[in-house]
PDB file of C-alpha atoms in Angstrom:
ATOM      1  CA  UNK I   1    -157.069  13.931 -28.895  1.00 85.00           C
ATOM      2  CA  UNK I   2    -153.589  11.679 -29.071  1.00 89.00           C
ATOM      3  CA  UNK I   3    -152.478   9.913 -25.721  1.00 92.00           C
ATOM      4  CA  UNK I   4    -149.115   9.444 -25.830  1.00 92.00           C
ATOM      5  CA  UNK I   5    -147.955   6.848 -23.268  1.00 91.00           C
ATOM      6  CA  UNK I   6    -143.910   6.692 -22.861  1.00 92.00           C
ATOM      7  CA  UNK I   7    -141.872   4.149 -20.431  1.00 90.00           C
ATOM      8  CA  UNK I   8    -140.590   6.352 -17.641  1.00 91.00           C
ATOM      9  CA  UNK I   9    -138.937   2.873 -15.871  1.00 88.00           C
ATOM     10  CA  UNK I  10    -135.334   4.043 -15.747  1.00 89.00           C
ATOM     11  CA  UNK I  11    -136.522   7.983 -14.666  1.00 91.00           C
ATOM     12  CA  UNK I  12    -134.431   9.414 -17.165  1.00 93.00           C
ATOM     13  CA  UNK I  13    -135.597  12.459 -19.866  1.00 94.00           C
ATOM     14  CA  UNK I  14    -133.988  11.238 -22.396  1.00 94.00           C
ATOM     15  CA  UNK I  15    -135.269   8.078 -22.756  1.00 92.00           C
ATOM     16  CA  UNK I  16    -139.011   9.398 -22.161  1.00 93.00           C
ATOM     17  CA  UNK I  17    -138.636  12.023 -24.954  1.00 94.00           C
ATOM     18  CA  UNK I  18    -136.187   9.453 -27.380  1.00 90.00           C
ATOM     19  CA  UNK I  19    -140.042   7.420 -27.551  1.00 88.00           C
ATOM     20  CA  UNK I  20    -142.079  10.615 -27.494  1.00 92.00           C
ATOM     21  CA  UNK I  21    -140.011  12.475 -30.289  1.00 90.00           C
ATOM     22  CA  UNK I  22    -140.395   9.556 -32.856  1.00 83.00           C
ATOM     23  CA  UNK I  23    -144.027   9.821 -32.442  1.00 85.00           C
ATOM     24  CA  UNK I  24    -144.246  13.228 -32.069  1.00 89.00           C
ATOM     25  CA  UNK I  25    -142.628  13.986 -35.701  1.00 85.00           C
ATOM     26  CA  UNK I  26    -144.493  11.399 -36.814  1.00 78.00           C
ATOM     27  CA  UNK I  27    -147.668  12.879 -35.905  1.00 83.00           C
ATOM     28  CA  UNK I  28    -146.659  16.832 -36.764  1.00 83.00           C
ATOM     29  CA  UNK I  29    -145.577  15.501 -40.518  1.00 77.00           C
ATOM     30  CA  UNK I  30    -148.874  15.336 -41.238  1.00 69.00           C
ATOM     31  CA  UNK I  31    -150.231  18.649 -39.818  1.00 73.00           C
ATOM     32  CA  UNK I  32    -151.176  21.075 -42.176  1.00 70.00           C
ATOM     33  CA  UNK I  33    -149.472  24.878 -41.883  1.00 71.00           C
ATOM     34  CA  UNK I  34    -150.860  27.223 -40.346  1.00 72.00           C
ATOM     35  CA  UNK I  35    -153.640  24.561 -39.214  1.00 71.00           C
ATOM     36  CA  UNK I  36    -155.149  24.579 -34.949  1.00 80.00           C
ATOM     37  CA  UNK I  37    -152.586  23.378 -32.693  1.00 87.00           C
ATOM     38  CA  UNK I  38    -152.992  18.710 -31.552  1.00 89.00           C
ATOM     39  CA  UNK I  39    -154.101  18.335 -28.353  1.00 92.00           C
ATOM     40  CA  UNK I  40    -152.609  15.903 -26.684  1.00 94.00           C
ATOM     41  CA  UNK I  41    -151.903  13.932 -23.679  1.00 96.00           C
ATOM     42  CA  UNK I  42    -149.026  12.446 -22.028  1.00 96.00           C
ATOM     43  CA  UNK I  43    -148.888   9.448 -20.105  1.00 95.00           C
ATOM     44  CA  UNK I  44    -145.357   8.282 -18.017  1.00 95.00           C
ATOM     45  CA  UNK I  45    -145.914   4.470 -16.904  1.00 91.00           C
ATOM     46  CA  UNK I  46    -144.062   2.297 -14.746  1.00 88.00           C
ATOM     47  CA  UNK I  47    -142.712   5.261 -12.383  1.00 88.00           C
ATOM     48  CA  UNK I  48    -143.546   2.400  -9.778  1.00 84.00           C
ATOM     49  CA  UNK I  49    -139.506   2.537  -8.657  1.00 84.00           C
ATOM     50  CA  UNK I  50    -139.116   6.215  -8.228  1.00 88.00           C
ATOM     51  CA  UNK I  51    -140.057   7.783  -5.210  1.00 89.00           C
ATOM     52  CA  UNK I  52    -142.500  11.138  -5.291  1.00 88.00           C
ATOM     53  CA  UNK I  53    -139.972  13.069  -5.474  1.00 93.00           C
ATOM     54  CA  UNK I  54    -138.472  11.626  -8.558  1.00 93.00           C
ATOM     55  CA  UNK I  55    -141.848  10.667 -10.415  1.00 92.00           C
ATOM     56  CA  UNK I  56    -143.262  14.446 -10.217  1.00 93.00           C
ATOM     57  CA  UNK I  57    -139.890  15.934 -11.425  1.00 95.00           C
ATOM     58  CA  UNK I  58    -139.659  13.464 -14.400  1.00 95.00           C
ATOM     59  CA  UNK I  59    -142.987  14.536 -14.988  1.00 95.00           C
ATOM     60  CA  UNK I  60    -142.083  18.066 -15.212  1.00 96.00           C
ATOM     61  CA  UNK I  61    -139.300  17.978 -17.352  1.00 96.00           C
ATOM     62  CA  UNK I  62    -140.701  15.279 -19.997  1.00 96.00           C
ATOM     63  CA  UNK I  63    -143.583  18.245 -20.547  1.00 97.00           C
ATOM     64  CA  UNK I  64    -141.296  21.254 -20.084  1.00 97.00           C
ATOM     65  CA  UNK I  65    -139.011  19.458 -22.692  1.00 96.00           C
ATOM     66  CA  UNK I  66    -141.857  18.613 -25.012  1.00 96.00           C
ATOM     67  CA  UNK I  67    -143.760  22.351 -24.926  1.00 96.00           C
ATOM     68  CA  UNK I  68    -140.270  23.398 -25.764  1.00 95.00           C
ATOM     69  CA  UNK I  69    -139.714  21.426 -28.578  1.00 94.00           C
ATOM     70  CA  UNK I  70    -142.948  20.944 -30.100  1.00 94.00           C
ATOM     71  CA  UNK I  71    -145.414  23.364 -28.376  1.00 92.00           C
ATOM     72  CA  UNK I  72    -145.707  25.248 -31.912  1.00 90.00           C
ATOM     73  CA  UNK I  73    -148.227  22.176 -33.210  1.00 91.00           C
ATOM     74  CA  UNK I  74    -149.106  21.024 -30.123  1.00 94.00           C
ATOM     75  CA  UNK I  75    -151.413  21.809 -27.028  1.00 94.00           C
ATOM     76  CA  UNK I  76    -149.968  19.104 -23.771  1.00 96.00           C
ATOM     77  CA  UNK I  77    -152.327  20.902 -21.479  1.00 95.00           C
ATOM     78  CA  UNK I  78    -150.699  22.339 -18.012  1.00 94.00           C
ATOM     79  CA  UNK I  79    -149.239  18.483 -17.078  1.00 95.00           C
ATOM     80  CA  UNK I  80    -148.244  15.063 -17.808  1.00 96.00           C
ATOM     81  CA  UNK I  81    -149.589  12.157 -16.273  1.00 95.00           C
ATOM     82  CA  UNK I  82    -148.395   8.702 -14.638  1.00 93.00           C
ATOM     83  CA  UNK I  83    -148.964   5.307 -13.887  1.00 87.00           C
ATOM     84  CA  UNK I  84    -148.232   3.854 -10.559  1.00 81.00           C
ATOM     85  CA  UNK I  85    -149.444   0.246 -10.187  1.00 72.00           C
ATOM     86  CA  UNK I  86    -148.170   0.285  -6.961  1.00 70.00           C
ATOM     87  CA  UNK I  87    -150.828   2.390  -5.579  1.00 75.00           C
ATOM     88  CA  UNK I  88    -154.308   1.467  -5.124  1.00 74.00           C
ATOM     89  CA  UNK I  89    -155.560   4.752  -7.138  1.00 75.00           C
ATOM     90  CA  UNK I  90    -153.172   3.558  -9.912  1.00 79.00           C
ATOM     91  CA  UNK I  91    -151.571   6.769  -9.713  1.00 85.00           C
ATOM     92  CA  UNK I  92    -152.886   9.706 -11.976  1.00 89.00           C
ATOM     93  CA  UNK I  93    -155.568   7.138 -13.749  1.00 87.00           C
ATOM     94  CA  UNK I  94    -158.693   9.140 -12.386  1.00 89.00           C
ATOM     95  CA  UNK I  95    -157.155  12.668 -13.058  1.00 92.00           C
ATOM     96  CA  UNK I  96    -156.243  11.853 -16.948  1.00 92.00           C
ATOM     97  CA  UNK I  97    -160.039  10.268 -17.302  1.00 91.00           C
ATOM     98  CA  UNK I  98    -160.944  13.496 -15.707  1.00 93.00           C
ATOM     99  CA  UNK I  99    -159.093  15.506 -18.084  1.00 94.00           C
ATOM    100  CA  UNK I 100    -160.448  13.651 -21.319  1.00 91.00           C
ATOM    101  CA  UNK I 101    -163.922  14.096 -19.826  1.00 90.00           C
ATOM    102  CA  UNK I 102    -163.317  17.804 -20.055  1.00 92.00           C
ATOM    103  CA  UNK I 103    -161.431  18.191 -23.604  1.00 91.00           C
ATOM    104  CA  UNK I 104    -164.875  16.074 -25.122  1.00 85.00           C
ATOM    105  CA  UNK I 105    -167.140  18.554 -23.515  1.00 86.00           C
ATOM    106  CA  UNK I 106    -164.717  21.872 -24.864  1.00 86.00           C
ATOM    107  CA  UNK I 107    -164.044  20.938 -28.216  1.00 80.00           C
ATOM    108  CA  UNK I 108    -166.061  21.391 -31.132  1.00 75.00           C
ATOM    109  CA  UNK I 109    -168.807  18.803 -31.361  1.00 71.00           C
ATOM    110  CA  UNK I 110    -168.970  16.181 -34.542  1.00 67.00           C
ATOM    111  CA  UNK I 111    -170.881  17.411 -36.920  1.00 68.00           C
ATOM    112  CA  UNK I 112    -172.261  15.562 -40.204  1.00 74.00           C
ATOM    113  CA  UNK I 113    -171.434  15.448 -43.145  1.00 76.00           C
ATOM    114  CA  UNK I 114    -173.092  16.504 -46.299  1.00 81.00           C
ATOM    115  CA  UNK I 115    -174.514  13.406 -47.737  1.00 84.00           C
ATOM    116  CA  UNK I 116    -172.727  13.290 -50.950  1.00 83.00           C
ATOM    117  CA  UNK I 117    -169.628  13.524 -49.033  1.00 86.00           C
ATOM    118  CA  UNK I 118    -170.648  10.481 -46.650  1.00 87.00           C
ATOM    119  CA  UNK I 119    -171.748   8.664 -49.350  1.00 89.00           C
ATOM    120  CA  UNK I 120    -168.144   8.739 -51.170  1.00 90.00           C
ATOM    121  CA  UNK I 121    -166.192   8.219 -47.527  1.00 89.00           C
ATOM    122  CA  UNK I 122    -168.735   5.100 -47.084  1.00 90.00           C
ATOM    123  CA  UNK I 123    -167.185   4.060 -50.252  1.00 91.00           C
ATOM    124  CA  UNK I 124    -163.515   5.149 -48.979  1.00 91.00           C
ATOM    125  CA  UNK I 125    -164.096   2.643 -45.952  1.00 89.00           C
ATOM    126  CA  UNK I 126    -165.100  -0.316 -48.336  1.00 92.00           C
ATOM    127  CA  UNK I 127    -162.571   0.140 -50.296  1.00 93.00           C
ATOM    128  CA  UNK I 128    -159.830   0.127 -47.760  1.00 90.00           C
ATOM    129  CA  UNK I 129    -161.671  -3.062 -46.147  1.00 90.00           C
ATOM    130  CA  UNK I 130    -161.303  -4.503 -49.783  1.00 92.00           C
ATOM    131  CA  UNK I 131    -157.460  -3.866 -50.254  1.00 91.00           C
ATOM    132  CA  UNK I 132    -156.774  -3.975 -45.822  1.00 85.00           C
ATOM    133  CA  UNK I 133    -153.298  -5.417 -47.074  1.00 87.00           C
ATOM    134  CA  UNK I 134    -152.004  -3.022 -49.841  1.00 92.00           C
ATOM    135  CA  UNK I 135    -154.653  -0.037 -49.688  1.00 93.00           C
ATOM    136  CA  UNK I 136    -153.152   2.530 -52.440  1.00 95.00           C
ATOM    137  CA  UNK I 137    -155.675   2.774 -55.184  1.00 95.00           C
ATOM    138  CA  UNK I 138    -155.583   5.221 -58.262  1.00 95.00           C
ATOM    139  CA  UNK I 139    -156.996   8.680 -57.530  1.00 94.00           C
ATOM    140  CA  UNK I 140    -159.869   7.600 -60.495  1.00 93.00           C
ATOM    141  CA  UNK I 141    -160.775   4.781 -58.869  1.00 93.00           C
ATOM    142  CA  UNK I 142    -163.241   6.731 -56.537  1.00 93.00           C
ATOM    143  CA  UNK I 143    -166.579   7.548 -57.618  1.00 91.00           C
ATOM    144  CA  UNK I 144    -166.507  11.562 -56.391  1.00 91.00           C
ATOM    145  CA  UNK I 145    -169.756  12.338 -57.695  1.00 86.00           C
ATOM    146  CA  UNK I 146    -168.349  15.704 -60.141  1.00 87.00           C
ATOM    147  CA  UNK I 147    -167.346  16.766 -56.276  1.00 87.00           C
ATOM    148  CA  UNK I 148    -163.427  16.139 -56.397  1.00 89.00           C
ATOM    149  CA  UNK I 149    -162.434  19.296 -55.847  1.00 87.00           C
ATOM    150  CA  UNK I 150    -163.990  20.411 -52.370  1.00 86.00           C
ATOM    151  CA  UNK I 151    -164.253  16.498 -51.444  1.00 88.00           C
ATOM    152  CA  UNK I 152    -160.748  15.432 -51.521  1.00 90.00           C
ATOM    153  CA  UNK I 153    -159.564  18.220 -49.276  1.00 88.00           C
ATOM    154  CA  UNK I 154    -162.437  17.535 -46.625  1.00 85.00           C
ATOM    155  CA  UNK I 155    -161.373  13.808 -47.010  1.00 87.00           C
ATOM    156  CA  UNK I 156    -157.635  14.145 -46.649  1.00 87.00           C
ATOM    157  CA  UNK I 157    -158.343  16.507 -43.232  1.00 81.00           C
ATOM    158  CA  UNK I 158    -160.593  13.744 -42.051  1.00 80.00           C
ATOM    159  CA  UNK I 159    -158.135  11.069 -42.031  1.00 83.00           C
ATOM    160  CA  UNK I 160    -159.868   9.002 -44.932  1.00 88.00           C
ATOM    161  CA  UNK I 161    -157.083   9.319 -47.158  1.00 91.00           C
ATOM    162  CA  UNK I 162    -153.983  10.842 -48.269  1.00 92.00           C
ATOM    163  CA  UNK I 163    -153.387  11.689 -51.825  1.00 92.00           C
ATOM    164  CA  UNK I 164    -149.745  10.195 -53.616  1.00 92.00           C
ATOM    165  CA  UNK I 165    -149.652  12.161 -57.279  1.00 90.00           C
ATOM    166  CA  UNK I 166    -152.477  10.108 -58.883  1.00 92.00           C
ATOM    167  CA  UNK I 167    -152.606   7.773 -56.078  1.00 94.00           C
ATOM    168  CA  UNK I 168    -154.583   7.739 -52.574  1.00 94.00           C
ATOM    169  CA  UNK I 169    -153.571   5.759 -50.113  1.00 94.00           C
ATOM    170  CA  UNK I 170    -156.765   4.804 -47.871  1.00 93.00           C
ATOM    171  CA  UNK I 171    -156.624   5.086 -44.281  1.00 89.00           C
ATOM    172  CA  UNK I 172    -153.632   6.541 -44.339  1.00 89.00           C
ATOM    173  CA  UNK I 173    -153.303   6.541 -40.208  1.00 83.00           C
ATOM    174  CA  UNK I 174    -153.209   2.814 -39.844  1.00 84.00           C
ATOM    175  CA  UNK I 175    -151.202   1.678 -42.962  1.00 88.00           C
ATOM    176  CA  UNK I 176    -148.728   4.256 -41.957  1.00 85.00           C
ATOM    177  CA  UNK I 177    -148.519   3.158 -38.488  1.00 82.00           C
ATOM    178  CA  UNK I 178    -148.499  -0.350 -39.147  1.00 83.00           C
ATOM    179  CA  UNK I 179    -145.202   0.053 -41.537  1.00 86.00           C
ATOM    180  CA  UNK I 180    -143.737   2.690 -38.820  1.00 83.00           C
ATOM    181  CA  UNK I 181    -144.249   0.471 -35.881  1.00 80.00           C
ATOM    182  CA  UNK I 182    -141.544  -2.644 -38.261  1.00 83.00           C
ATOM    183  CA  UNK I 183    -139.529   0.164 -38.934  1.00 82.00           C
ATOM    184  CA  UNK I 184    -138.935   0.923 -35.231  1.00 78.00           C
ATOM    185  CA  UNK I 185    -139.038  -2.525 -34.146  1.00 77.00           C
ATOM    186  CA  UNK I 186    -136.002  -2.602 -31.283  1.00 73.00           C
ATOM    187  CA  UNK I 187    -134.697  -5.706 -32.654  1.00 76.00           C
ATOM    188  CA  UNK I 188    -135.889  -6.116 -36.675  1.00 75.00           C
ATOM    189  CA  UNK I 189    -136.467  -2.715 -37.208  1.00 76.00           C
ATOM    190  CA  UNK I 190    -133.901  -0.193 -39.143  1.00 73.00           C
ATOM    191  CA  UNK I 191    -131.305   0.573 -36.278  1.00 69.00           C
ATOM    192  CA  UNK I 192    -131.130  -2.972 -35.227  1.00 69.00           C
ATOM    193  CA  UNK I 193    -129.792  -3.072 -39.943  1.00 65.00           C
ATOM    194  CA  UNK I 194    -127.584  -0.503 -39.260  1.00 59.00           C
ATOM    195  CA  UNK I 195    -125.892  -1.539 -36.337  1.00 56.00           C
ATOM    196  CA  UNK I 196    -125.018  -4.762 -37.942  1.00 55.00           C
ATOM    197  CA  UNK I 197    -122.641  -2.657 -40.463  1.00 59.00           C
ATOM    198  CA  UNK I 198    -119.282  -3.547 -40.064  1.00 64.00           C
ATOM    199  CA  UNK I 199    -117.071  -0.413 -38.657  1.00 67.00           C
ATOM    200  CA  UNK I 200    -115.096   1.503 -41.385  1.00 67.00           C
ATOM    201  CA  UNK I 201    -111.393   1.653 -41.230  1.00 71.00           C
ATOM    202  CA  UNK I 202    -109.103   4.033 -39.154  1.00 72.00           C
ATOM    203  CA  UNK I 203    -107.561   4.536 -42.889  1.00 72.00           C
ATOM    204  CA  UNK I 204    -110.415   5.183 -44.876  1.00 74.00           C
ATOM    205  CA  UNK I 205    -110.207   8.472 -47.027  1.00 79.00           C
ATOM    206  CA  UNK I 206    -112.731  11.265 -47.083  1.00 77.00           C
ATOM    207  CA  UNK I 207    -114.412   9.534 -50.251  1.00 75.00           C
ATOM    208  CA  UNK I 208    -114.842   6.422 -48.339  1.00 72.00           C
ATOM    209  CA  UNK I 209    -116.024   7.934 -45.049  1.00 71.00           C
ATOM    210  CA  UNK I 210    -119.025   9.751 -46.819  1.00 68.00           C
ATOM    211  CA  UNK I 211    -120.080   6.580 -48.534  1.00 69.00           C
ATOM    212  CA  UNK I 212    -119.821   4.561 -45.801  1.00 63.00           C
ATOM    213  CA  UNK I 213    -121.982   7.073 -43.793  1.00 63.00           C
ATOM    214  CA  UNK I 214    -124.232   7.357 -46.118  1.00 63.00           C
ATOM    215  CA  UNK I 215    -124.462   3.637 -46.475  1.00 62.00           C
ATOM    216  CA  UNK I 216    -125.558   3.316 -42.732  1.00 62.00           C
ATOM    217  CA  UNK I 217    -128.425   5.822 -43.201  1.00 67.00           C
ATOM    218  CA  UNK I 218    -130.189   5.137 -45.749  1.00 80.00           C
ATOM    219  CA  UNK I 219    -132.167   2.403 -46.356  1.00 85.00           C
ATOM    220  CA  UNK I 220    -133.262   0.654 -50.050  1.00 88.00           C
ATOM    221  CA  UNK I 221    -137.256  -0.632 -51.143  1.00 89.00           C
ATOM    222  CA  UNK I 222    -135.444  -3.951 -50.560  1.00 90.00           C
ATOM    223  CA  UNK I 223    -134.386  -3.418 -47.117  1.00 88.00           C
ATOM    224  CA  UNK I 224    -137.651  -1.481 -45.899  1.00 89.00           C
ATOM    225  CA  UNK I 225    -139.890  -4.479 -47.484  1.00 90.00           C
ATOM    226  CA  UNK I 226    -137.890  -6.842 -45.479  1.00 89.00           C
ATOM    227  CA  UNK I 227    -138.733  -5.219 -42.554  1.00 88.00           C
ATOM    228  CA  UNK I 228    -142.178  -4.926 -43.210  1.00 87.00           C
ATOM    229  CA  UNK I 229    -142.564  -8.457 -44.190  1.00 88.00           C
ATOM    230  CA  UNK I 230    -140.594 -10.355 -40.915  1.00 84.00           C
ATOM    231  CA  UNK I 231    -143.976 -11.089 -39.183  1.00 73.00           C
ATOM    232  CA  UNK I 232    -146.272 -11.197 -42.074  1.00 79.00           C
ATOM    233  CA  UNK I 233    -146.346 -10.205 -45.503  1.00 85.00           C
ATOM    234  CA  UNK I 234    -147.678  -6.978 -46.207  1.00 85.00           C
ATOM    235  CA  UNK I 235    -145.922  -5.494 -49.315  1.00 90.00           C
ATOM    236  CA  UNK I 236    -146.080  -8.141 -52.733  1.00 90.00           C
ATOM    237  CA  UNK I 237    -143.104  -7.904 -54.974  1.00 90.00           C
ATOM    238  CA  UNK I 238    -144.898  -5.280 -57.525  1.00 92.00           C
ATOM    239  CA  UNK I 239    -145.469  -2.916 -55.035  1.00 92.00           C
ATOM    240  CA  UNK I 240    -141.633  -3.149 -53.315  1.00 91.00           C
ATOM    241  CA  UNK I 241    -140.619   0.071 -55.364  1.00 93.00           C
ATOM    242  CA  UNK I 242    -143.685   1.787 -54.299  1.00 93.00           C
ATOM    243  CA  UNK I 243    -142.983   1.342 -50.876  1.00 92.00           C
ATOM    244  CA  UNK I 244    -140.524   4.066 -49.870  1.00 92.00           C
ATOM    245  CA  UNK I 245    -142.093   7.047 -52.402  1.00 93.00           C
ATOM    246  CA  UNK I 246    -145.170   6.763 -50.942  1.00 92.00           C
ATOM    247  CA  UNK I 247    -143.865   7.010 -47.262  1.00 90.00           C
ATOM    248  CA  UNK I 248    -142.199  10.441 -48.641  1.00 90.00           C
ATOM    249  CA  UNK I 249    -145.520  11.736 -49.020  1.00 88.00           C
ATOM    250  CA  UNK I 250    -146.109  11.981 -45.186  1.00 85.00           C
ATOM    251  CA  UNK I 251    -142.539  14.192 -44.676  1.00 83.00           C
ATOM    252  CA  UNK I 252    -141.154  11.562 -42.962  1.00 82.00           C
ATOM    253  CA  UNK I 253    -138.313  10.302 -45.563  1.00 85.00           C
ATOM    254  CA  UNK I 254    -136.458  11.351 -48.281  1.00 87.00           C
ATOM    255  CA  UNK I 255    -134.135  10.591 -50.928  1.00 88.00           C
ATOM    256  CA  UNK I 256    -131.105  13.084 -50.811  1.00 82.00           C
ATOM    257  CA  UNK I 257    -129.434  11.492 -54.264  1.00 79.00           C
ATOM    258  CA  UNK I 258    -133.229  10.816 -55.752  1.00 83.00           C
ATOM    259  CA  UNK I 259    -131.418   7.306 -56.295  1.00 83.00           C
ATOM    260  CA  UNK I 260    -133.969   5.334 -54.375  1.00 85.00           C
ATOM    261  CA  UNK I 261    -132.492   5.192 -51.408  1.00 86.00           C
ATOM    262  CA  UNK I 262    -134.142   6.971 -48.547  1.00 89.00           C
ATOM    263  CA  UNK I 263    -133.218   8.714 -45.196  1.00 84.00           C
ATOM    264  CA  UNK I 264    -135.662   8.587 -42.080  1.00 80.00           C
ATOM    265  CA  UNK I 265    -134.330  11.903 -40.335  1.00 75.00           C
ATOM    266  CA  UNK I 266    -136.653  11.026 -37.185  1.00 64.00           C
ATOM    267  CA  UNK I 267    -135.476   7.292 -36.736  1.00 62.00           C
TER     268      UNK I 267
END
């Protein structure tokens, strides 16, 4: 179950669903076709400026709008939910525990694993532990057990990895958020680099206007590993060209001219 909590401070839709849609995408890239629908949750905060009035219709339309737009992969349930620190309840706090309360008792209970399968997802999690800051390993690297075949799949569902040609990239969830959240960073992040272009002239010719477009959307292994490494270094210098092809592999970038330079429709 995903609870997704947006800023609802200025009231507006747009800005609630700007926040949700980037996460949203993000999240449906890796769902599998023809696989059950998410569940998930969502949360408004800081709706401690609008009146009742305004809070419950902001509600409305931020799930209307998302049901519309992504109900296909996802299940929002009948409502969204808010914060209000201004009341003593804290505003929908006790109905949303409520609701998770419910969704643990109605879904379909954890079961185990086979035991050769836990034993080679123990391994999975060491591994990732081991290599926490650049945790892509070669596909032969794990000890399967003459089990590849079935286990990979069941892995892959489970979240434990993602497969990358003859790659896996371990814990695929956090790496990937971890580079996603730099890349969305308002002020370091890759709209704060492509803002910073200089504006094109009133002159240029038709040549000139598609390069310079395409200039301002895509984005190089130099440029993403710049962004990933503002706070602290995540990606070494053998690994910059990696960077970018392995992000492909969750749908959420591309190279249009396969010259290594990549778009990120969603951002």
């Amino acid at each position: 179950v995903y609870v997704l909590v947006v800023n609802g401070l200025t009231g507006q839709l747009v800005k609630c669903m700007q926040q949700l849609n980037k996460w949203l995408s993000l999240i449906r890239s890796g769902v599998r076709p023809g696989g059950h629908q998410v569940v998930a949750r969502i949360v408004v905060t800081h709706t401690d400026k609008l009146d009742s009035i305004q809070r419950n219709a902001l509600l409305r339309d931020v799930h209307t709008s998302a049901v519309t737009s992504f109900g296909d992969h996802f299940d929002f349930g009948s409502r969204c939910y808010a914060t209000a620190y201004d009341r003593p309840d804290g505003g929908d706090v006790d109905e949303l525990r409520t609701e998770l309360v419910r969704l643990r008792s109605v879904m379909p209970p954890n079961r185990p694993l086979p035991a050769s399968y836990q034993a080679i997802c123990d391994e999975v999690v060491e591994m990732a532990r081991e290599n926490s800051r650049w945790p892509v390993v070669p596909l032969s690297s794990i000890i399967w057990r003459d089990q590849q075949a079935e286990a990979l799949p069941c892995l892959e569902d489970l979240g434990f990895l993602r497969r990358a040609n003859d790659k896996v990239i371990l814990e695929p969830v956090t790496w990937l958020s971890t580079l996603m959240s730099a890349f969305l960073h308002p002020f370091h992040g890759i709209a704060a680099r492509h803002q910073s272009r200089p504006p094109i002239s009133k002159v240029a010719t038709a040549a000139q206007l598609r390069e310079h477009h395409m200039g301002s959307v895509q984005v190089d292994s130099t440029t993403a590993c710049q962004i990933v490494n503002l706070h602290r270094k995540m990606v070494d210098p053998e690994h910059e060209e990696e960077v970018l092809p392995l992000l492909a592999h969750f749908d959420i970038c591309f190279s249009p001219l396969e010259d290594g330079k990549y778009v990120f429709p969603s951002l």
